[in-house]
mmCIF file of C-alpha atoms in Angstrom:
data_model
loop_
_atom_site.group_PDB
_atom_site.id
_atom_site.type_symbol
_atom_site.label_atom_id
_atom_site.label_comp_id
_atom_site.label_asym_id
_atom_site.label_seq_id
_atom_site.Cartn_x
_atom_site.Cartn_y
_atom_site.Cartn_z
ATOM 1 C CA UNK A 20 -2.621 26.975 0.440
ATOM 2 C CA UNK A 21 -3.739 23.485 1.314
ATOM 3 C CA UNK A 22 -7.365 24.092 0.279
ATOM 4 C CA UNK A 23 -9.856 26.851 -0.522
ATOM 5 C CA UNK A 24 -10.527 28.962 2.552
ATOM 6 C CA UNK A 25 -11.600 32.381 3.757
ATOM 7 C CA UNK A 26 -9.106 34.553 5.608
ATOM 8 C CA UNK A 27 -10.363 36.981 8.260
ATOM 9 C CA UNK A 28 -7.738 38.919 10.179
ATOM 10 C CA UNK A 29 -5.209 36.408 11.481
ATOM 11 C CA UNK A 30 -7.542 33.441 11.202
ATOM 12 C CA UNK A 31 -7.811 30.927 8.379
ATOM 13 C CA UNK A 32 -11.491 29.990 8.377
ATOM 14 C CA UNK A 33 -12.208 26.425 7.263
ATOM 15 C CA UNK A 34 -14.813 23.867 8.330
ATOM 16 C CA UNK A 35 -13.656 21.810 11.289
ATOM 17 C CA UNK A 36 -14.166 18.356 9.863
ATOM 18 C CA UNK A 37 -12.175 15.192 9.383
ATOM 19 C CA UNK A 38 -10.848 14.281 5.956
ATOM 20 C CA UNK A 39 -9.631 10.979 4.599
ATOM 21 C CA UNK A 40 -5.880 10.872 4.033
ATOM 22 C CA UNK A 41 -3.945 8.075 2.333
ATOM 23 C CA UNK A 42 -0.236 7.896 1.513
ATOM 24 C CA UNK A 43 1.789 5.830 -0.961
ATOM 25 C CA UNK A 44 5.506 5.470 -1.675
ATOM 26 C CA UNK A 45 6.183 5.902 -5.398
ATOM 27 C CA UNK A 46 9.051 5.939 -7.816
ATOM 28 C CA UNK A 47 9.663 9.026 -9.930
ATOM 29 C CA UNK A 48 8.531 7.045 -12.988
ATOM 30 C CA UNK A 49 5.199 6.287 -11.293
ATOM 31 C CA UNK A 50 4.651 9.957 -10.494
ATOM 32 C CA UNK A 51 5.315 10.893 -14.115
ATOM 33 C CA UNK A 52 2.703 8.349 -15.213
ATOM 34 C CA UNK A 53 0.194 9.565 -12.633
ATOM 35 C CA UNK A 54 0.752 13.197 -13.640
ATOM 36 C CA UNK A 55 -0.088 12.341 -17.257
ATOM 37 C CA UNK A 56 -3.358 10.794 -16.085
ATOM 38 C CA UNK A 57 -4.351 13.517 -13.641
ATOM 39 C CA UNK A 58 -3.676 16.530 -15.853
ATOM 40 C CA UNK A 59 -6.755 15.762 -17.897
ATOM 41 C CA UNK A 60 -9.167 15.440 -14.963
ATOM 42 C CA UNK A 61 -7.762 17.611 -12.154
ATOM 43 C CA UNK A 62 -6.362 21.133 -12.128
ATOM 44 C CA UNK A 63 -3.104 22.345 -10.566
ATOM 45 C CA UNK A 64 -3.363 24.259 -7.307
ATOM 46 C CA UNK A 65 -3.603 27.983 -8.088
ATOM 47 C CA UNK A 66 -0.637 28.802 -5.809
ATOM 48 C CA UNK A 67 1.938 26.828 -7.760
ATOM 49 C CA UNK A 68 4.663 28.353 -9.898
ATOM 50 C CA UNK A 69 5.303 27.865 -13.593
ATOM 51 C CA UNK A 70 6.634 24.361 -12.944
ATOM 52 C CA UNK A 71 3.476 23.359 -11.049
ATOM 53 C CA UNK A 72 5.294 23.088 -7.731
ATOM 54 C CA UNK A 73 6.038 25.005 -4.561
ATOM 55 C CA UNK A 74 8.363 24.419 -1.642
ATOM 56 C CA UNK A 75 6.839 23.525 1.720
ATOM 57 C CA UNK A 76 8.813 24.020 4.919
ATOM 58 C CA UNK A 77 7.443 23.107 8.348
ATOM 59 C CA UNK A 78 8.838 23.602 11.833
ATOM 60 C CA UNK A 79 7.498 20.834 14.106
ATOM 61 C CA UNK A 80 7.086 21.083 17.867
ATOM 62 C CA UNK A 81 7.269 18.416 20.565
ATOM 63 C CA UNK A 82 7.373 18.437 24.356
ATOM 64 C CA UNK A 83 10.090 17.515 26.849
ATOM 65 C CA UNK A 84 9.118 13.821 26.679
ATOM 66 C CA UNK A 85 8.874 13.726 22.873
ATOM 67 C CA UNK A 86 5.247 12.720 23.257
ATOM 68 C CA UNK A 87 4.345 13.345 19.594
ATOM 69 C CA UNK A 88 7.256 11.228 18.398
ATOM 70 C CA UNK A 89 6.416 8.372 20.783
ATOM 71 C CA UNK A 90 2.711 8.451 19.883
ATOM 72 C CA UNK A 91 3.651 8.188 16.214
ATOM 73 C CA UNK A 92 5.932 5.254 16.943
ATOM 74 C CA UNK A 93 3.256 3.471 18.983
ATOM 75 C CA UNK A 94 0.410 4.301 16.607
ATOM 76 C CA UNK A 95 -1.536 5.979 19.397
ATOM 77 C CA UNK A 96 -4.757 7.696 18.397
ATOM 78 C CA UNK A 97 -6.093 10.243 18.361
ATOM 79 C CA UNK A 98 -2.943 12.342 18.360
ATOM 80 C CA UNK A 99 -2.017 15.930 17.579
ATOM 81 C CA UNK A 100 1.012 17.688 16.146
ATOM 82 C CA UNK A 101 1.804 21.396 15.996
ATOM 83 C CA UNK A 102 3.803 22.939 13.185
ATOM 84 C CA UNK A 103 4.585 26.338 11.722
ATOM 85 C CA UNK A 104 4.585 26.359 7.935
ATOM 86 C CA UNK A 105 5.850 28.641 5.172
ATOM 87 C CA UNK A 106 5.892 28.304 1.383
ATOM 88 C CA UNK A 107 8.775 28.929 -1.024
ATOM 89 C CA UNK A 108 10.854 30.035 1.967
ATOM 90 C CA UNK A 109 8.950 33.333 2.219
ATOM 91 C CA UNK A 110 8.157 35.054 5.518
ATOM 92 C CA UNK A 111 5.178 37.024 4.197
ATOM 93 C CA UNK A 112 2.731 34.229 5.060
ATOM 94 C CA UNK A 113 3.407 32.220 8.230
ATOM 95 C CA UNK A 114 0.769 29.762 9.401
ATOM 96 C CA UNK A 115 0.460 27.767 12.598
ATOM 97 C CA UNK A 116 -1.282 24.416 12.219
ATOM 98 C CA UNK A 117 -2.517 21.743 14.582
ATOM 99 C CA UNK A 118 -3.049 18.421 12.841
ATOM 100 C CA UNK A 119 -5.235 15.892 14.650
ATOM 101 C CA UNK A 120 -5.198 12.325 13.343
ATOM 102 C CA UNK A 121 -7.622 9.497 14.060
ATOM 103 C CA UNK A 122 -6.993 6.310 12.074
ATOM 104 C CA UNK A 123 -7.053 7.341 8.374
ATOM 105 C CA UNK A 124 -8.852 10.617 9.014
ATOM 106 C CA UNK A 125 -7.265 13.987 9.692
ATOM 107 C CA UNK A 126 -8.573 17.337 10.907
ATOM 108 C CA UNK A 127 -6.457 20.450 10.688
ATOM 109 C CA UNK A 128 -6.860 23.794 12.462
ATOM 110 C CA UNK A 129 -4.725 26.747 11.437
ATOM 111 C CA UNK A 130 -4.177 30.467 11.869
ATOM 112 C CA UNK A 131 -1.870 33.108 10.460
ATOM 113 C CA UNK A 132 1.003 34.465 12.541
ATOM 114 C CA UNK A 133 2.794 37.777 12.502
ATOM 115 C CA UNK A 134 6.587 37.629 12.517
ATOM 116 C CA UNK A 135 6.539 38.801 16.130
ATOM 117 C CA UNK A 136 4.179 35.964 17.089
ATOM 118 C CA UNK A 137 6.439 33.530 15.249
ATOM 119 C CA UNK A 138 9.428 34.702 17.290
ATOM 120 C CA UNK A 139 7.478 34.245 20.522
ATOM 121 C CA UNK A 140 6.372 30.699 19.679
ATOM 122 C CA UNK A 141 9.440 29.414 17.858
ATOM 123 C CA UNK A 142 12.314 31.342 19.395
ATOM 124 C CA UNK A 143 11.024 32.306 22.836
ATOM 125 C CA UNK A 144 11.858 35.958 22.145
ATOM 126 C CA UNK A 145 9.742 39.064 21.834
ATOM 127 C CA UNK A 146 6.620 40.027 23.751
ATOM 128 C CA UNK A 147 5.102 36.850 25.148
ATOM 129 C CA UNK A 148 1.770 38.451 26.052
ATOM 130 C CA UNK A 149 -1.134 36.295 24.839
ATOM 131 C CA UNK A 150 -3.264 39.356 24.145
ATOM 132 C CA UNK A 151 -3.968 39.672 20.445
ATOM 133 C CA UNK A 152 -2.746 36.167 19.616
ATOM 134 C CA UNK A 153 -5.056 33.798 17.725
ATOM 135 C CA UNK A 154 -6.591 31.110 19.955
ATOM 136 C CA UNK A 155 -4.508 28.331 18.426
ATOM 137 C CA UNK A 156 -1.312 30.291 19.071
ATOM 138 C CA UNK A 157 -2.354 30.921 22.673
ATOM 139 C CA UNK A 158 -2.906 27.192 23.098
ATOM 140 C CA UNK A 159 0.590 26.385 21.836
ATOM 141 C CA UNK A 160 2.089 29.090 24.049
ATOM 142 C CA UNK A 161 0.335 27.509 27.038
ATOM 143 C CA UNK A 162 1.761 24.102 26.082
ATOM 144 C CA UNK A 163 5.230 25.628 25.825
ATOM 145 C CA UNK A 164 4.928 26.809 29.416
ATOM 146 C CA UNK A 165 3.243 23.687 30.833
ATOM 147 C CA UNK A 166 4.958 20.810 29.007
ATOM 148 C CA UNK A 167 8.015 22.344 27.385
ATOM 149 C CA UNK A 168 6.759 22.330 23.807
ATOM 150 C CA UNK A 169 9.470 23.664 21.516
ATOM 151 C CA UNK A 170 10.699 23.346 17.914
ATOM 152 C CA UNK A 171 12.418 20.019 17.269
ATOM 153 C CA UNK A 172 12.914 19.561 13.520
ATOM 154 C CA UNK A 173 12.414 21.201 10.124
ATOM 155 C CA UNK A 174 10.707 19.180 7.384
ATOM 156 C CA UNK A 175 10.927 20.448 3.800
ATOM 157 C CA UNK A 176 9.900 19.109 0.407
ATOM 158 C CA UNK A 177 8.764 20.094 -3.091
ATOM 159 C CA UNK A 178 5.018 19.659 -3.614
ATOM 160 C CA UNK A 179 3.091 19.233 -6.866
ATOM 161 C CA UNK A 180 -0.618 19.569 -5.996
ATOM 162 C CA UNK A 181 -3.745 18.717 -7.990
ATOM 163 C CA UNK A 182 -7.257 19.621 -6.849
ATOM 164 C CA UNK A 183 -10.807 18.608 -7.752
ATOM 165 C CA UNK A 184 -13.935 20.359 -6.465
ATOM 166 C CA UNK A 185 -16.308 17.388 -6.072
ATOM 167 C CA UNK A 186 -15.374 15.587 -2.880
ATOM 168 C CA UNK A 187 -12.819 18.326 -2.142
ATOM 169 C CA UNK A 188 -10.104 16.045 -3.496
ATOM 170 C CA UNK A 189 -6.431 16.921 -3.235
ATOM 171 C CA UNK A 190 -3.668 14.765 -4.720
ATOM 172 C CA UNK A 191 -0.079 15.794 -4.028
ATOM 173 C CA UNK A 192 3.333 14.570 -5.136
ATOM 174 C CA UNK A 193 5.925 15.296 -2.438
ATOM 175 C CA UNK A 194 9.489 15.084 -3.713
ATOM 176 C CA UNK A 195 12.867 15.334 -1.979
ATOM 177 C CA UNK A 196 11.544 15.144 1.580
ATOM 178 C CA UNK A 197 14.348 16.401 3.804
ATOM 179 C CA UNK A 198 15.105 16.886 7.480
ATOM 180 C CA UNK A 199 17.115 19.512 9.335
ATOM 181 C CA UNK A 200 17.803 19.934 13.043
ATOM 182 C CA UNK A 201 18.891 23.576 12.594
ATOM 183 C CA UNK A 202 15.586 24.897 13.895
ATOM 184 C CA UNK A 203 16.994 28.387 14.474
ATOM 185 C CA UNK A 204 17.604 28.708 10.721
ATOM 186 C CA UNK A 205 13.990 28.126 9.694
ATOM 187 C CA UNK A 206 14.001 30.901 7.109
ATOM 188 C CA UNK A 207 17.471 30.114 5.767
ATOM 189 C CA UNK A 208 17.396 28.870 2.179
ATOM 190 C CA UNK A 209 19.847 26.068 2.961
ATOM 191 C CA UNK A 210 20.127 24.603 6.433
ATOM 192 C CA UNK A 211 21.868 21.235 6.450
ATOM 193 C CA UNK A 212 19.017 19.373 4.780
ATOM 194 C CA UNK A 213 19.170 15.576 4.758
ATOM 195 C CA UNK A 214 16.998 13.500 2.435
ATOM 196 C CA UNK A 215 15.069 10.813 4.327
ATOM 197 C CA UNK A 216 14.064 8.504 1.450
ATOM 198 C CA UNK A 217 16.246 6.485 -0.932
ATOM 199 C CA UNK A 218 17.149 8.171 -4.214
ATOM 200 C CA UNK A 219 14.222 8.233 -6.647
ATOM 201 C CA UNK A 220 11.601 7.416 -4.012
ATOM 202 C CA UNK A 221 8.853 9.981 -3.458
ATOM 203 C CA UNK A 222 5.501 10.292 -1.675
ATOM 204 C CA UNK A 223 1.960 10.432 -3.048
ATOM 205 C CA UNK A 224 -0.830 11.755 -0.796
ATOM 206 C CA UNK A 225 -4.553 11.493 -1.530
ATOM 207 C CA UNK A 226 -6.978 13.572 0.564
ATOM 208 C CA UNK A 227 -10.729 13.963 0.242
ATOM 209 C CA UNK A 228 -13.851 14.644 2.285
ATOM 210 C CA UNK A 229 -16.810 12.252 2.022
ATOM 211 C CA UNK A 230 -15.937 10.469 -1.220
ATOM 212 C CA UNK A 231 -13.296 9.987 -3.916
ATOM 213 C CA UNK A 232 -14.795 10.196 -7.433
ATOM 214 C CA UNK A 233 -14.507 6.947 -9.395
ATOM 215 C CA UNK A 234 -12.596 8.431 -12.328
ATOM 216 C CA UNK A 235 -9.919 9.809 -9.993
ATOM 217 C CA UNK A 236 -9.743 6.500 -8.124
ATOM 218 C CA UNK A 237 -9.166 4.688 -11.434
ATOM 219 C CA UNK A 238 -6.548 7.220 -12.538
ATOM 220 C CA UNK A 239 -4.615 6.664 -9.311
ATOM 221 C CA UNK A 240 -4.622 2.873 -9.633
ATOM 222 C CA UNK A 241 -1.150 1.598 -10.467
ATOM 223 C CA UNK A 242 0.292 -1.867 -10.121
ATOM 224 C CA UNK A 243 2.729 -2.409 -7.231
ATOM 225 C CA UNK A 244 1.669 0.790 -5.444
ATOM 226 C CA UNK A 245 0.773 0.042 -1.831
ATOM 227 C CA UNK A 246 -0.691 2.297 0.811
ATOM 228 C CA UNK A 247 1.608 2.904 3.789
ATOM 229 C CA UNK A 248 1.646 4.606 7.168
ATOM 230 C CA UNK A 249 3.982 7.568 6.740
ATOM 231 C CA UNK A 250 4.758 10.466 9.068
ATOM 232 C CA UNK A 251 7.128 13.099 7.728
ATOM 233 C CA UNK A 252 7.696 14.384 11.249
ATOM 234 C CA UNK A 253 8.498 10.967 12.698
ATOM 235 C CA UNK A 254 10.913 9.966 9.931
ATOM 236 C CA UNK A 255 12.682 13.326 9.874
ATOM 237 C CA UNK A 256 12.937 13.446 13.657
ATOM 238 C CA UNK A 257 14.334 9.929 13.866
ATOM 239 C CA UNK A 258 17.616 11.108 12.319
ATOM 240 C CA UNK A 259 18.269 13.487 15.212
ATOM 241 C CA UNK A 260 17.467 11.397 18.299
#
């Protein structure tokens, strides 16, 4: 859902390359203004509903020493995070992702999971045999056994995505970012969600490959909008430590 890709079996095939990724805190009024500008030059993601949005829910993993959390806090790079993601709270498409970050560039590997594979990785139940698992899932299963990787927090939010072919540009508005420690209730519609940002404050993300077209850059330019370092996992996890 994050970008155009080819699906073969349980694998999501996409080029393994780093992309630029920038994040900005915005008010709701700023997002409304940006939406008016972008609608004329970018198109909505094809997976959105009638309102132009979809719900993203991610289950993040960390090890016994909370290495991912600490690396985020210290700004260590490069660093990796594993998460299992679903959309609109549906279990018909479950993806495992490994996000590797170096400075302002990000590379993401992902694969599709069956519900049985999800139970093995997230719940520690079911047949734990690696045979038939995608390579990325086998790697996470190995980390579970060697360093105690396990689910630590659920991150959910409403996403409004815009895409542009040249430069493979993706601009997203992420609203109502919320945290939950009820990791066993990943598929539950409501699971003790706690908003992590002040009322009316939302997140803008800008992602692209080699370049950001000038007309999109100009459309995104607003006064008093500053780029920030922002980790949804880190901020959501901080509430539960």
